[in-house]
Coordinates of C-alpha atoms in Angstrom, one line a residue:
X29 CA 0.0 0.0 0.0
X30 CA 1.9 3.6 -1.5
X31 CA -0.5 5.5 1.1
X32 CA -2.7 5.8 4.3
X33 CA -4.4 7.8 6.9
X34 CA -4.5 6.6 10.4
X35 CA -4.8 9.6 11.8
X36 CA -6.3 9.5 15.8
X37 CA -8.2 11.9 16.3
X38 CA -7.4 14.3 18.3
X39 CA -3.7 14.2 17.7
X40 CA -1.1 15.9 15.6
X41 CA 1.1 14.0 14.2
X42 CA 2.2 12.0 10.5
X43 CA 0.8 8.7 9.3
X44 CA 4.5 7.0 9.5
X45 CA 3.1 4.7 6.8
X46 CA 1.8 7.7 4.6
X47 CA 4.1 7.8 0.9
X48 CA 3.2 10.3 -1.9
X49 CA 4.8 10.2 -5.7
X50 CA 6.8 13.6 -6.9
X51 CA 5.1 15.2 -9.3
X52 CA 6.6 15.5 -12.7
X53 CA 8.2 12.4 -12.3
X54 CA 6.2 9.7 -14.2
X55 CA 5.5 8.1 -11.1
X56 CA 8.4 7.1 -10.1
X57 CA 9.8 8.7 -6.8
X58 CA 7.9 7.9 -3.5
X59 CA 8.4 10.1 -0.7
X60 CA 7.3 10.3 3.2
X61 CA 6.6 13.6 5.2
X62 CA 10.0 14.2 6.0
X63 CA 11.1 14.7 2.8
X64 CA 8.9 17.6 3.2
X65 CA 11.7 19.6 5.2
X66 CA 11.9 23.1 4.3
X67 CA 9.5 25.9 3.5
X68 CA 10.1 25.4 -0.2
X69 CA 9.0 21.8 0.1
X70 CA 6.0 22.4 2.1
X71 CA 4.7 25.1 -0.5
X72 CA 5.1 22.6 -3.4
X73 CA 3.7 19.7 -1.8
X74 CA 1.8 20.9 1.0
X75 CA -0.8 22.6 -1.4
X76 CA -2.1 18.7 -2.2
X77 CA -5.1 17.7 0.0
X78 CA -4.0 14.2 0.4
X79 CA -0.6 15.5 1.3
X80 CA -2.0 17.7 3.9
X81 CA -4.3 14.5 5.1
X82 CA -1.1 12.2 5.5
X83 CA 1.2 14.6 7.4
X84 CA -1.0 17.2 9.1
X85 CA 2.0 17.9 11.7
X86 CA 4.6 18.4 9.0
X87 CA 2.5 20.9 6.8
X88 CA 0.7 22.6 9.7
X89 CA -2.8 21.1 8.7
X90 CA -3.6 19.5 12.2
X91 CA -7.8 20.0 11.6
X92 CA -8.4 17.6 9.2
X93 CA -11.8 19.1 8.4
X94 CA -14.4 20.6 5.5
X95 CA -13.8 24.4 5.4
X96 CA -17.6 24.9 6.0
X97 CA -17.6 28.2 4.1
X98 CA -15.8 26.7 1.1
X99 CA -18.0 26.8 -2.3
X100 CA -17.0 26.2 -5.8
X101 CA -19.2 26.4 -9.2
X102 CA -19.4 24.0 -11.9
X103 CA -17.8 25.2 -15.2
X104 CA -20.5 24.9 -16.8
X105 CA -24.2 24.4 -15.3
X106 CA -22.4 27.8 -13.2
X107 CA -24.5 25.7 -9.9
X108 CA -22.3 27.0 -6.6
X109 CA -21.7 23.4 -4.2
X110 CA -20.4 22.9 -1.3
X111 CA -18.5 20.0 0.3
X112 CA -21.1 18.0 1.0
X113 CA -22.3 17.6 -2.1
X114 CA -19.6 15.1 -2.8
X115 CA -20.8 12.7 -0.4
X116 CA -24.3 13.7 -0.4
X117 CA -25.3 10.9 -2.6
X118 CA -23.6 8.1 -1.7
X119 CA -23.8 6.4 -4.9
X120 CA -21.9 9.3 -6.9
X121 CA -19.3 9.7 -3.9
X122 CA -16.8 7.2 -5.6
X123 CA -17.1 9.0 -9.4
X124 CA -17.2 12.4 -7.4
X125 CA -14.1 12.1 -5.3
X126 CA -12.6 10.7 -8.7
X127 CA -13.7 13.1 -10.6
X128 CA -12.9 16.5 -8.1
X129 CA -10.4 15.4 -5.5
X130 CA -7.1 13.4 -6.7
X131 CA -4.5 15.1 -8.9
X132 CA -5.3 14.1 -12.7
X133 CA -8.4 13.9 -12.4
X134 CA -10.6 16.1 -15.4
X135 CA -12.0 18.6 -12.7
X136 CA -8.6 18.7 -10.2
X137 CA -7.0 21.8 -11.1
X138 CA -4.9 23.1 -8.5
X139 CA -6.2 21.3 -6.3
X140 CA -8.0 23.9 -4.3
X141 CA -11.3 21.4 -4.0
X142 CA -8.7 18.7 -2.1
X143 CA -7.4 20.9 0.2
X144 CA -10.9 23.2 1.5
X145 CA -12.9 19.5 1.5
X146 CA -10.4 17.2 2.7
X147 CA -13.2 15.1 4.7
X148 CA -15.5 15.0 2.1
X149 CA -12.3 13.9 -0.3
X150 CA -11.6 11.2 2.2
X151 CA -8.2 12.5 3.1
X152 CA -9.0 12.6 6.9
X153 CA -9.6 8.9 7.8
X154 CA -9.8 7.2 4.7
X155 CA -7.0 4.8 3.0
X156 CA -5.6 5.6 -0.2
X157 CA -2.9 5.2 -3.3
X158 CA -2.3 9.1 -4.1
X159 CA -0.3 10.0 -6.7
X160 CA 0.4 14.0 -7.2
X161 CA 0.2 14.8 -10.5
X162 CA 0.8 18.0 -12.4
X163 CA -1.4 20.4 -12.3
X164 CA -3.8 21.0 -15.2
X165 CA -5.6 24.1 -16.5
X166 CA -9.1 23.7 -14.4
X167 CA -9.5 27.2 -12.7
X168 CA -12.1 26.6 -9.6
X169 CA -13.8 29.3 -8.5
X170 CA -13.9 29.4 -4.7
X171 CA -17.2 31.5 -3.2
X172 CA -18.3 32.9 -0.3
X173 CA -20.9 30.7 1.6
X174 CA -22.9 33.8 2.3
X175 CA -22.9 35.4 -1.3
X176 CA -24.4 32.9 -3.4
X177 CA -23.4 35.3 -6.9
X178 CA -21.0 33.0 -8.8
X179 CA -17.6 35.0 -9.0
X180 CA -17.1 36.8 -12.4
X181 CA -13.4 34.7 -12.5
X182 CA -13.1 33.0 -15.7
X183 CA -13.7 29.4 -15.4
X184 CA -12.9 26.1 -17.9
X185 CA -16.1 25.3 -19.2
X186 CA -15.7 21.4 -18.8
X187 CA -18.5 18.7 -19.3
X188 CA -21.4 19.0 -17.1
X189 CA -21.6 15.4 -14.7
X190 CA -23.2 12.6 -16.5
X191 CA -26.5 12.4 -15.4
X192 CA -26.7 8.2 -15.0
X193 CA -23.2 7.6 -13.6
X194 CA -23.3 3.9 -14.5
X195 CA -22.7 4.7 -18.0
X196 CA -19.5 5.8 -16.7
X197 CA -18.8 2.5 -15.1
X198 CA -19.8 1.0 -18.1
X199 CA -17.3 -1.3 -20.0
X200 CA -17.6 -4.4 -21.9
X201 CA -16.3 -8.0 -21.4
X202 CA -14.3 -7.7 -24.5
X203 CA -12.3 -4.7 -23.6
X204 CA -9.1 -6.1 -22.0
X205 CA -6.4 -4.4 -19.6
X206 CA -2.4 -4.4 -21.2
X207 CA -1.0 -7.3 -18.9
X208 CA 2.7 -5.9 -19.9
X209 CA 2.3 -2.3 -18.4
X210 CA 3.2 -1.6 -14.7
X211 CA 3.1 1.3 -12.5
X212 CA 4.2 2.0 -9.2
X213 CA 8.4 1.1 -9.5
X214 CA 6.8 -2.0 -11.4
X215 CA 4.8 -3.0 -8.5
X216 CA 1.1 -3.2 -9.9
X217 CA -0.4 -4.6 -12.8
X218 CA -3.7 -3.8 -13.7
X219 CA -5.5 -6.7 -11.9
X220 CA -4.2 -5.2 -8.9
X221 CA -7.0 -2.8 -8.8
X222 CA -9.7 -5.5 -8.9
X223 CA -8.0 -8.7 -7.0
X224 CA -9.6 -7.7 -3.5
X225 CA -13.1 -9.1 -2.7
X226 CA -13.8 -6.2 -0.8
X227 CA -15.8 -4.1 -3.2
X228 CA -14.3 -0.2 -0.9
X229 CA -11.1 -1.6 -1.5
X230 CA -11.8 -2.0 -5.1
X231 CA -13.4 1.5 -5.4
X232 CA -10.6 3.3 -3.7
X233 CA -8.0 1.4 -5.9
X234 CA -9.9 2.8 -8.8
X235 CA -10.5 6.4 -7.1
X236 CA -6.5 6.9 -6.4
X237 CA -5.0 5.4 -9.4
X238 CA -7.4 5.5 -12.4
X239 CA -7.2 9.3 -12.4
X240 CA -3.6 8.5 -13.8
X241 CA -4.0 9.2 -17.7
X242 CA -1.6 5.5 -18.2
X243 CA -3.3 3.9 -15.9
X244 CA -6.8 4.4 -17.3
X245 CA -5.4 3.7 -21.0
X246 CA -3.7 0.3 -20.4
X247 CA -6.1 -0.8 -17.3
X248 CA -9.9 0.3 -19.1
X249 CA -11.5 -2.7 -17.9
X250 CA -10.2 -2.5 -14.1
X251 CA -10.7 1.1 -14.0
X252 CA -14.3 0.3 -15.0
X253 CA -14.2 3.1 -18.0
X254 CA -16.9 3.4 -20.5
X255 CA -14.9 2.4 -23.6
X256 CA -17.2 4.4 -26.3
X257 CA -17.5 7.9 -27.0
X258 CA -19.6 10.4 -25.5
X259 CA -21.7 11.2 -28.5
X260 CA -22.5 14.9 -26.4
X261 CA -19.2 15.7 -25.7
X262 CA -17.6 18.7 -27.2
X263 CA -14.0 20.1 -27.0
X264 CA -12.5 23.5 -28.3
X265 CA -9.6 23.5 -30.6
X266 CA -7.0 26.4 -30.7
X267 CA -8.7 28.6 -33.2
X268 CA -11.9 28.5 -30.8
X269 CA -14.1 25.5 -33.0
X270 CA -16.2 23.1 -31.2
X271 CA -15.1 19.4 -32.6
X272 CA -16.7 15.9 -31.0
X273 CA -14.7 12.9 -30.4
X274 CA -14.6 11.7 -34.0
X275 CA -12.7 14.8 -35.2
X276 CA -9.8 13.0 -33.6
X277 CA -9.3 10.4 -36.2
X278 CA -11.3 11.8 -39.0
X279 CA -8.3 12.3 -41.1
X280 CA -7.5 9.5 -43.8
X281 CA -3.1 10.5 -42.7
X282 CA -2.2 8.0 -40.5
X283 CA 0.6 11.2 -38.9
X284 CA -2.1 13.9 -38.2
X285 CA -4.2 11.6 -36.3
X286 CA -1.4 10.4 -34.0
X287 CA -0.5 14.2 -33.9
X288 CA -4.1 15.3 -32.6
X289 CA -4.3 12.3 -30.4
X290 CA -0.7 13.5 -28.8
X291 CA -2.4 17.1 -29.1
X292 CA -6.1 16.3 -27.6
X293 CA -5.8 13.4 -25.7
X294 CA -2.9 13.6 -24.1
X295 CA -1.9 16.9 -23.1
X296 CA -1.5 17.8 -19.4
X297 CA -4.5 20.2 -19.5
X298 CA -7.2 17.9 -21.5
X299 CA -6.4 14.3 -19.5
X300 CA -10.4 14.5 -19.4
X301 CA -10.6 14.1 -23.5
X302 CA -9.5 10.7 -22.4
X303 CA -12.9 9.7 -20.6
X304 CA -15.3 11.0 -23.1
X305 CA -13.6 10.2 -26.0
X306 CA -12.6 6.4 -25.1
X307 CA -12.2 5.2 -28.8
X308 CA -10.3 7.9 -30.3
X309 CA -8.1 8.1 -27.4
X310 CA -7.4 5.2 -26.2
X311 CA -8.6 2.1 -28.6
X312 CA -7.7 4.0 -32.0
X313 CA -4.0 4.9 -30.5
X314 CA -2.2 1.4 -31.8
X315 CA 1.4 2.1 -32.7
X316 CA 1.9 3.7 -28.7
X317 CA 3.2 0.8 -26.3
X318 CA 2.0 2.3 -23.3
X319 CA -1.4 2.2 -24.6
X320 CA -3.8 -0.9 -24.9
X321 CA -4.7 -2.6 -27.9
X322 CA -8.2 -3.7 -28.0
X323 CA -10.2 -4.8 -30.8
X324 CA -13.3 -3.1 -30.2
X325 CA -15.0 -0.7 -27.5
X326 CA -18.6 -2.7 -28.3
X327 CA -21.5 -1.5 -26.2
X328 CA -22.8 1.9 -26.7
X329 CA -23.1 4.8 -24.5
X330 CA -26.4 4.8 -23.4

């Protein structure tokens, strides 16, 4: 296990057992809280939710709590929620923690949602695989609880929440993980995420580690992702026009569609293109070793 919180309440002090991976670093470089040791460390890392959850002594985060007057607005329904909405409905709290909480994930940012909802993240008591990522381009616009106007800030108008979640979760028996690729100095395969027959431990496998743009293109069938395209999705290209998923790979040049899968797909500010367009991504990317070779995505999005 890379990471967990045992925090006892009412104390102040690190999880000895808590790791973290450096970001920028493919993954590879596991650290504890004390390599947190200076001011310039704490500011780089400290920043990170998770981090703050595993060594609350070392980055001065000893409350391990919802910041009660934290909001935030969704890109692009503009609704203002606050921290309880991720757990509100348990059934979504998985896909929303996923989706809002760990570094790489579509809707992370700078992580601003992780640190001000660290219980409603899990962070506080929970037990976790984190892996900081880079940042991406998300801005999150933070509210006051008691003015309910969303904040004129500029925000990345993102892909409204599917409204039935198990399309999400949807992916066919004939979709198959890449059995060569490992993660973790080598550690895990992809079954690693699945081989528990305790269904939380499964779910927070998937919640830490499928956020990881590799992870979730080699391991589609343990991470549980829908393996077809959203037919609603829509993403903007540089000269400000709306394309769906097929605009990808509608190019008969075998170089210009590897070049707007590198561009699109995998790009450290659209990691989320990777979700909604599963087949252009992911399944249509063959001459890439990292990335699974399936034969087909089958099913359709419902």
């Amino acid at each position: 296990m890379i990471a967990s919180f045992n925090q006892v309440e009412g104390s102040c002090a690190d999880d000895e057992n808590f790791k973290f991976l450096l970001t920028g670093t493919n993954y590879k470089w596991i650290k504890k809280c004390s390599f947190i040791s200076n001011n310039e460390k704490r500011e780089e890392h400290c920043k990170y939710g998770h981090v703050q959850g595993g060594c609350p002594f070392t980055c001065g985060e000893c409350e391990c709590q919802d910041d009660p007057g934290f909001t935030f607005v969704l890109a692009k329904t503009q609704e203002i929620k606050d921290c309880s909405w991720i757990t509100r409905n348990k059934k979504k709290t998985h896909i929303r923690r996923l989706r809002y909480c760990f570094p790489g994930s579509p809707y992370f940012g700078d992580g601003v949602i992780g640190r001000h909802c660290k219980n409603s993240c899990g962070f506080c008591s929970a037990t976790y695989d984190t892996t900081p990522e880079e940042e991406n381009s998300l801005t999150v616009v933070p509210t006051d609880a008691s003015n309910q106007t969303p904040s004129p800030s500029p925000t990345l108008n993102l892909p409204e929440e599917t409204s039935d979640e198990e399309d999400f979760n949807f992916c066919p028996n004939d979709i198959h993980d890449n059995t060569s690729f490992h993660w973790k100095l080598n550690k895990w395969k992809c079954s690693k995420l699945i081989e528990s027959t305790d269904e939380n431990v499964t779910k927070r496998r998937r919640a830490s580690n499928c956020v990881i743009h590799e992870v979730m293109a080699n391991c589609p069938h343990a991470c549980a992702i829908c393996c077809d395209d959203n037919p609603e999705f829509r993403f903007e290209t540089p000269d400000g026009r709306q394309k769906a998923c097929a605009y990808i790979t509608n190019n008969p040049d075998e170089d210009v569609i590897k070049k707007r899968q590198n561009k699109f797909c995998y790009s450290e500010t659209k990691k989320f293109l990777l979700e909604n367009c599963s087949r252009q991504c992911v399944v249509r990317r063959k001459k890439t070793s990292f990335i699974v070779k399936t034969p087909s995505c089958g099913g359709v999005r419902g």
